PDB file of C-alpha atoms in Angstrom:
ATOM      1  CA  MET A 229     -11.103 102.876  32.275  1.00  0.00           C
ATOM      2  CA  ALA A 230     -12.064 102.911  36.060  1.00  0.00           C
ATOM      3  CA  PHE A 231     -15.288 101.208  35.117  1.00  0.00           C
ATOM      4  CA  MET A 232     -13.540  98.229  33.341  1.00  0.00           C
ATOM      5  CA  GLU A 233     -11.364  97.957  36.160  1.00  0.00           C
ATOM      6  CA  PHE A 234     -14.132  97.747  38.673  1.00  0.00           C
ATOM      7  CA  ILE A 235     -15.865  94.956  36.730  1.00  0.00           C
ATOM      8  CA  LYS A 236     -12.717  92.811  36.731  1.00  0.00           C
ATOM      9  CA  SER A 237     -12.322  93.567  40.445  1.00  0.00           C
ATOM     10  CA  ASP A 238     -12.778  90.793  43.112  1.00  0.00           C
ATOM     11  CA  ILE A 239     -15.195  93.144  44.572  1.00  0.00           C
ATOM     12  CA  PHE A 240     -17.509  93.226  41.698  1.00  0.00           C
ATOM     13  CA  VAL A 241     -17.056  89.430  41.307  1.00  0.00           C
ATOM     14  CA  ARG A 242     -17.957  88.908  44.805  1.00  0.00           C
ATOM     15  CA  ILE A 243     -21.130  91.293  44.517  1.00  0.00           C
ATOM     16  CA  VAL A 244     -22.185  89.276  41.203  1.00  0.00           C
ATOM     17  CA  GLY A 245     -21.894  86.018  43.219  1.00  0.00           C
ATOM     18  CA  PHE A 246     -23.838  87.295  46.237  1.00  0.00           C
ATOM     19  CA  ILE A 247     -26.819  88.345  43.982  1.00  0.00           C
ATOM     20  CA  GLY A 248     -26.777  84.682  42.592  1.00  0.00           C
ATOM     21  CA  ILE A 249     -26.669  83.324  46.074  1.00  0.00           C
ATOM     22  CA  VAL A 250     -29.901  85.263  47.008  1.00  0.00           C
ATOM     23  CA  LEU A 251     -31.679  84.184  43.970  1.00  0.00           C
ATOM     24  CA  THR A 252     -30.547  80.562  44.397  1.00  0.00           C
ATOM     25  CA  PHE A 253     -32.017  80.154  47.892  1.00  0.00           C
ATOM     26  CA  ILE A 254     -35.158  82.099  46.888  1.00  0.00           C
ATOM     27  CA  ALA A 255     -35.807  79.678  43.765  1.00  0.00           C
ATOM     28  CA  PHE A 256     -36.595  76.516  45.793  1.00  0.00           C
ATOM     29  CA  GLN A 257     -38.829  78.104  48.393  1.00  0.00           C
ATOM     30  CA  SER A 258     -41.594  78.211  45.707  1.00  0.00           C
ATOM     31  CA  ASN A 259     -43.832  75.175  45.206  1.00  0.00           C
ATOM     32  CA  LYS A 260     -44.595  76.408  41.723  1.00  0.00           C
ATOM     33  CA  HIS A 261     -42.637  75.250  38.609  1.00  0.00           C
ATOM     34  CA  LYS A 262     -42.839  78.711  36.679  1.00  0.00           C
ATOM     35  CA  ASN A 263     -41.363  80.648  39.538  1.00  0.00           C
ATOM     36  CA  ILE A 264     -38.717  78.016  40.392  1.00  0.00           C
ATOM     37  CA  VAL A 265     -37.724  78.083  36.720  1.00  0.00           C
ATOM     38  CA  LEU A 266     -37.789  81.735  36.082  1.00  0.00           C
ATOM     39  CA  ILE A 267     -35.748  82.544  39.238  1.00  0.00           C
ATOM     40  CA  LYS A 268     -33.271  79.846  38.163  1.00  0.00           C
ATOM     41  CA  LEU A 269     -33.154  81.338  34.841  1.00  0.00           C
ATOM     42  CA  THR A 270     -31.906  84.767  36.327  1.00  0.00           C
ATOM     43  CA  SER A 271     -29.453  83.224  38.903  1.00  0.00           C
ATOM     44  CA  GLU A 272     -27.839  80.846  36.345  1.00  0.00           C
ATOM     45  CA  PHE A 273     -27.404  83.866  34.071  1.00  0.00           C
ATOM     46  CA  ILE A 274     -25.792  85.980  36.885  1.00  0.00           C
ATOM     47  CA  PHE A 275     -23.501  82.890  37.857  1.00  0.00           C
ATOM     48  CA  GLY A 276     -22.557  82.693  34.092  1.00  0.00           C
ATOM     49  CA  ILE A 277     -21.402  86.237  34.426  1.00  0.00           C
ATOM     50  CA  GLN A 278     -19.254  85.450  37.443  1.00  0.00           C
ATOM     51  CA  TYR A 279     -17.794  82.386  35.821  1.00  0.00           C
ATOM     52  CA  LEU A 280     -16.750  84.487  32.919  1.00  0.00           C
ATOM     53  CA  LEU A 281     -15.336  87.199  35.090  1.00  0.00           C
ATOM     54  CA  VAL A 282     -12.954  84.607  36.580  1.00  0.00           C
ATOM     55  CA  GLY A 283     -12.042  82.695  33.495  1.00  0.00           C
ATOM     56  CA  ALA A 284     -14.092  79.478  34.317  1.00  0.00           C
ATOM     57  CA  TYR A 285     -15.427  79.258  30.692  1.00  0.00           C
ATOM     58  CA  THR A 286     -17.233  75.806  30.986  1.00  0.00           C
ATOM     59  CA  GLY A 287     -19.130  77.062  33.911  1.00  0.00           C
ATOM     60  CA  CYS A 288     -19.962  80.366  32.210  1.00  0.00           C
ATOM     61  CA  VAL A 289     -21.022  78.548  28.966  1.00  0.00           C
ATOM     62  CA  LEU A 290     -23.174  76.097  30.763  1.00  0.00           C
ATOM     63  CA  ASN A 291     -24.856  78.550  33.062  1.00  0.00           C
ATOM     64  CA  VAL A 292     -25.838  80.986  30.108  1.00  0.00           C
ATOM     65  CA  LEU A 293     -27.156  78.095  28.240  1.00  0.00           C
ATOM     66  CA  GLY A 294     -28.882  76.899  31.308  1.00  0.00           C
ATOM     67  CA  SER A 295     -30.655  80.281  31.182  1.00  0.00           C
ATOM     68  CA  VAL A 296     -31.663  79.812  27.787  1.00  0.00           C
ATOM     69  CA  ARG A 297     -32.910  76.172  28.435  1.00  0.00           C
ATOM     70  CA  ASN A 298     -34.930  77.575  31.204  1.00  0.00           C
ATOM     71  CA  PHE A 299     -36.589  80.370  29.106  1.00  0.00           C
ATOM     72  CA  THR A 300     -37.203  78.010  26.352  1.00  0.00           C
ATOM     73  CA  TYR A 301     -39.038  75.622  28.911  1.00  0.00           C
ATOM     74  CA  LEU A 302     -41.036  78.551  30.199  1.00  0.00           C
ATOM     75  CA  LYS A 303     -42.181  79.520  26.689  1.00  0.00           C
ATOM     76  CA  LEU A 304     -43.019  75.914  25.957  1.00  0.00           C
ATOM     77  CA  ASP A 305     -45.053  75.740  29.237  1.00  0.00           C
ATOM     78  CA  GLU A 306     -46.939  78.828  28.337  1.00  0.00           C
ATOM     79  CA  LYS A 307     -48.008  77.224  24.969  1.00  0.00           C
ATOM     80  CA  GLY A 308     -48.974  73.974  26.725  1.00  0.00           C
ATOM     81  CA  LYS A 309     -46.413  71.979  24.876  1.00  0.00           C
ATOM     82  CA  SER A 310     -43.992  69.328  26.161  1.00  0.00           C
ATOM     83  CA  THR A 311     -40.422  70.021  27.133  1.00  0.00           C
ATOM     84  CA  HIS A 312     -39.169  66.555  26.437  1.00  0.00           C
ATOM     85  CA  ILE A 313     -37.807  67.168  23.089  1.00  0.00           C
ATOM     86  CA  ALA A 314     -36.265  70.414  24.142  1.00  0.00           C
ATOM     87  CA  MET A 315     -34.716  68.394  27.066  1.00  0.00           C
ATOM     88  CA  PHE A 316     -32.908  66.067  24.838  1.00  0.00           C
ATOM     89  CA  ILE A 317     -31.703  68.873  22.502  1.00  0.00           C
ATOM     90  CA  PHE A 318     -30.445  70.852  25.487  1.00  0.00           C
ATOM     91  CA  MET A 319     -28.742  67.831  26.985  1.00  0.00           C
ATOM     92  CA  ALA A 320     -26.770  67.527  23.591  1.00  0.00           C
ATOM     93  CA  VAL A 321     -26.031  71.120  23.513  1.00  0.00           C
ATOM     94  CA  PHE A 322     -24.499  71.043  27.016  1.00  0.00           C
ATOM     95  CA  THR A 323     -22.403  68.062  26.316  1.00  0.00           C
ATOM     96  CA  VAL A 324     -21.019  69.558  23.077  1.00  0.00           C
ATOM     97  CA  SER A 325     -20.416  72.882  24.981  1.00  0.00           C
ATOM     98  CA  ALA A 326     -18.612  71.112  27.943  1.00  0.00           C
ATOM     99  CA  ILE A 327     -16.410  69.444  25.189  1.00  0.00           C
ATOM    100  CA  LEU A 328     -15.557  72.726  23.202  1.00  0.00           C
ATOM    101  CA  THR A 329     -14.764  74.601  26.609  1.00  0.00           C
ATOM    102  CA  TRP A 330     -13.114  71.568  28.261  1.00  0.00           C
ATOM    103  CA  ASP A 331     -10.955  72.745  31.195  1.00  0.00           C
ATOM    104  CA  GLY A 332      -9.816  69.153  31.905  1.00  0.00           C
ATOM    105  CA  TRP A 333     -11.505  66.396  33.778  1.00  0.00           C
ATOM    106  CA  LEU A 334     -13.082  68.907  36.200  1.00  0.00           C
ATOM    107  CA  SER A 335     -15.340  70.066  33.264  1.00  0.00           C
ATOM    108  CA  ILE A 336     -17.370  66.753  33.735  1.00  0.00           C
ATOM    109  CA  PHE A 337     -18.839  68.093  36.985  1.00  0.00           C
ATOM    110  CA  PRO A 338     -20.657  71.041  35.784  1.00  0.00           C
ATOM    111  CA  LEU A 339     -21.814  68.959  32.843  1.00  0.00           C
ATOM    112  CA  ILE A 340     -23.417  66.341  34.942  1.00  0.00           C
ATOM    113  CA  GLY A 341     -24.967  68.898  37.054  1.00  0.00           C
ATOM    114  CA  LYS A 342     -26.513  70.514  33.803  1.00  0.00           C
ATOM    115  CA  LEU A 343     -27.827  67.239  32.596  1.00  0.00           C
ATOM    116  CA  PHE A 344     -29.403  66.675  36.118  1.00  0.00           C
ATOM    117  CA  SER A 345     -30.895  70.248  36.031  1.00  0.00           C
ATOM    118  CA  THR A 346     -31.999  70.000  32.434  1.00  0.00           C
ATOM    119  CA  ALA A 347     -33.972  66.791  33.244  1.00  0.00           C
ATOM    120  CA  ALA A 348     -35.422  68.408  36.459  1.00  0.00           C
ATOM    121  CA  TYR A 349     -36.591  71.688  34.915  1.00  0.00           C
ATOM    122  CA  SER A 350     -38.354  69.877  32.203  1.00  0.00           C
ATOM    123  CA  MET A 351     -40.779  68.313  34.636  1.00  0.00           C
ATOM    124  CA  LYS A 352     -43.743  70.140  35.991  1.00  0.00           C
ATOM    125  CA  ASN A 353     -43.551  68.561  39.500  1.00  0.00           C
ATOM    126  CA  PRO A 354     -41.817  70.758  42.010  1.00  0.00           C
ATOM    127  CA  ARG A 355     -41.012  67.792  44.003  1.00  0.00           C
ATOM    128  CA  LYS A 356     -39.147  66.139  41.252  1.00  0.00           C
ATOM    129  CA  ILE A 357     -37.462  69.498  40.620  1.00  0.00           C
ATOM    130  CA  ARG A 358     -36.211  69.654  44.234  1.00  0.00           C
ATOM    131  CA  PHE A 359     -34.998  66.084  44.359  1.00  0.00           C
ATOM    132  CA  LEU A 360     -33.143  66.259  41.136  1.00  0.00           C
ATOM    133  CA  ASN A 361     -31.374  69.515  42.240  1.00  0.00           C
ATOM    134  CA  VAL A 362     -29.637  67.662  44.961  1.00  0.00           C
ATOM    135  CA  PRO A 363     -27.115  65.823  42.747  1.00  0.00           C
ATOM    136  CA  THR A 364     -27.075  69.018  40.620  1.00  0.00           C
ATOM    137  CA  ALA A 365     -25.699  71.075  43.381  1.00  0.00           C
ATOM    138  CA  ILE A 366     -23.291  68.483  44.592  1.00  0.00           C
ATOM    139  CA  MET A 367     -21.602  68.431  41.114  1.00  0.00           C
ATOM    140  CA  TRP A 368     -21.197  72.169  41.213  1.00  0.00           C
ATOM    141  CA  VAL A 369     -19.862  72.185  44.608  1.00  0.00           C
ATOM    142  CA  VAL A 370     -16.767  70.209  43.215  1.00  0.00           C
ATOM    143  CA  TYR A 371     -16.417  72.630  40.386  1.00  0.00           C
ATOM    144  CA  ASN A 372     -16.616  75.691  42.334  1.00  0.00           C
ATOM    145  CA  VAL A 373     -14.067  74.623  44.782  1.00  0.00           C
ATOM    146  CA  THR A 374     -11.474  74.053  42.165  1.00  0.00           C
ATOM    147  CA  PHE A 375     -12.220  77.511  40.729  1.00  0.00           C
ATOM    148  CA  HIS A 376     -12.305  79.260  44.301  1.00  0.00           C
ATOM    149  CA  MET A 377     -15.803  80.466  43.364  1.00  0.00           C
ATOM    150  CA  TRP A 378     -16.934  80.921  46.941  1.00  0.00           C
ATOM    151  CA  GLU A 379     -19.997  82.507  46.266  1.00  0.00           C
ATOM    152  CA  ALA A 380     -21.119  79.951  43.952  1.00  0.00           C
ATOM    153  CA  LEU A 381     -20.094  77.112  46.425  1.00  0.00           C
ATOM    154  CA  PHE A 382     -22.061  78.858  49.133  1.00  0.00           C
ATOM    155  CA  ALA A 383     -25.043  79.248  46.588  1.00  0.00           C
ATOM    156  CA  ASP A 384     -24.862  75.506  45.953  1.00  0.00           C
ATOM    157  CA  SER A 385     -24.571  74.730  49.639  1.00  0.00           C
ATOM    158  CA  MET A 386     -27.534  76.973  50.185  1.00  0.00           C
ATOM    159  CA  SER A 387     -29.501  75.501  47.261  1.00  0.00           C
ATOM    160  CA  LEU A 388     -28.867  72.126  49.126  1.00  0.00           C
ATOM    161  CA  VAL A 389     -30.199  73.606  52.415  1.00  0.00           C
ATOM    162  CA  SER A 390     -33.284  75.497  50.656  1.00  0.00           C
ATOM    163  CA  VAL A 391     -34.024  72.018  48.772  1.00  0.00           C
ATOM    164  CA  ALA A 392     -34.025  70.258  52.213  1.00  0.00           C
ATOM    165  CA  ILE A 393     -36.439  72.873  53.729  1.00  0.00           C
ATOM    166  CA  ALA A 394     -38.498  72.849  50.718  1.00  0.00           C
ATOM    167  CA  ILE A 395     -38.825  68.980  50.826  1.00  0.00           C
ATOM    168  CA  TYR A 396     -39.716  69.288  54.579  1.00  0.00           C
ATOM    169  CA  ARG A 397     -42.193  72.121  53.887  1.00  0.00           C
ATOM    170  CA  PHE A 398     -43.774  70.745  50.664  1.00  0.00           C
ATOM    171  CA  ASP A 399     -43.455  67.005  50.807  1.00  0.00           C
ATOM    172  CA  ILE A 400     -42.669  65.564  54.323  1.00  0.00           C
ATOM    173  CA  LYS A 401     -44.898  67.778  56.469  1.00  0.00           C
ATOM    174  CA  PRO A 402     -48.021  67.306  54.359  1.00  0.00           C
ATOM    175  CA  TYR A 403     -47.392  63.646  54.193  1.00  0.00           C
ATOM    176  CA  LEU A 404     -46.928  63.568  57.944  1.00  0.00           C
ATOM    177  CA  ALA A 405     -50.109  65.519  58.502  1.00  0.00           C
ATOM    178  CA  LYS A 406     -52.193  63.181  56.178  1.00  0.00           C
ATOM    179  CA  LYS A 407     -50.773  60.202  57.928  1.00  0.00           C
ATOM    180  CA  LYS A 408     -51.670  61.623  61.292  1.00  0.00           C
ATOM    181  CA  GLU A 409     -55.125  62.438  60.004  1.00  0.00           C
ATOM    182  CA  ARG A 410     -55.600  58.850  58.778  1.00  0.00           C
ATOM    183  CA  ALA A 411     -54.255  57.521  61.847  1.00  0.00           C
ATOM    184  CA  GLU A 412     -56.902  59.571  63.908  1.00  0.00           C
ATOM    185  CA  ASN A 413     -59.770  58.740  61.677  1.00  0.00           C
ATOM    186  CA  SER A 414     -59.175  55.070  61.850  1.00  0.00           C
ATOM    187  CA  ALA A 415     -58.829  55.160  65.474  1.00  0.00           C
ATOM    188  CA  SER A 416     -62.322  56.835  66.064  1.00  0.00           C
TER     189      SER A 416
END
């Protein structure tokens, strides 16, 4: 009985959330599609557990399904197949799941977030994944505040910070370096 009490305890819920935070931050510091999706698969599953523990069922179901979606995308990628059909199927599944677990109007926020991330992770381009994860994180922030999911809120805030760092590292900095190089070459 002590084990079940620990699993339902606030401390355990917070530990689970902390693990999700770490994985969420790490995910966007990769510039490889496979790494981002694999790490997000794990973090979404972990947050699904945390949502379940606090009774936020829409968040739980959408995150567990997000893990299934990411696994499916990875397998399709390994076989060299397109993820576009799977993307539309998962968008429909997320929509139906959000309706079935409806917690009121707030359930629309994680749904919109999952629709954005479903489109994002279906793409091979890490840059597009990063940019589409901005509205994803914002939608989850609203849901997390409502359910007092402070670790998930922090994770989504860190996700935004991580995406901003990654956009600078992988998108802006190389662009500025090439621009500077072109300017130096044209000046000589």
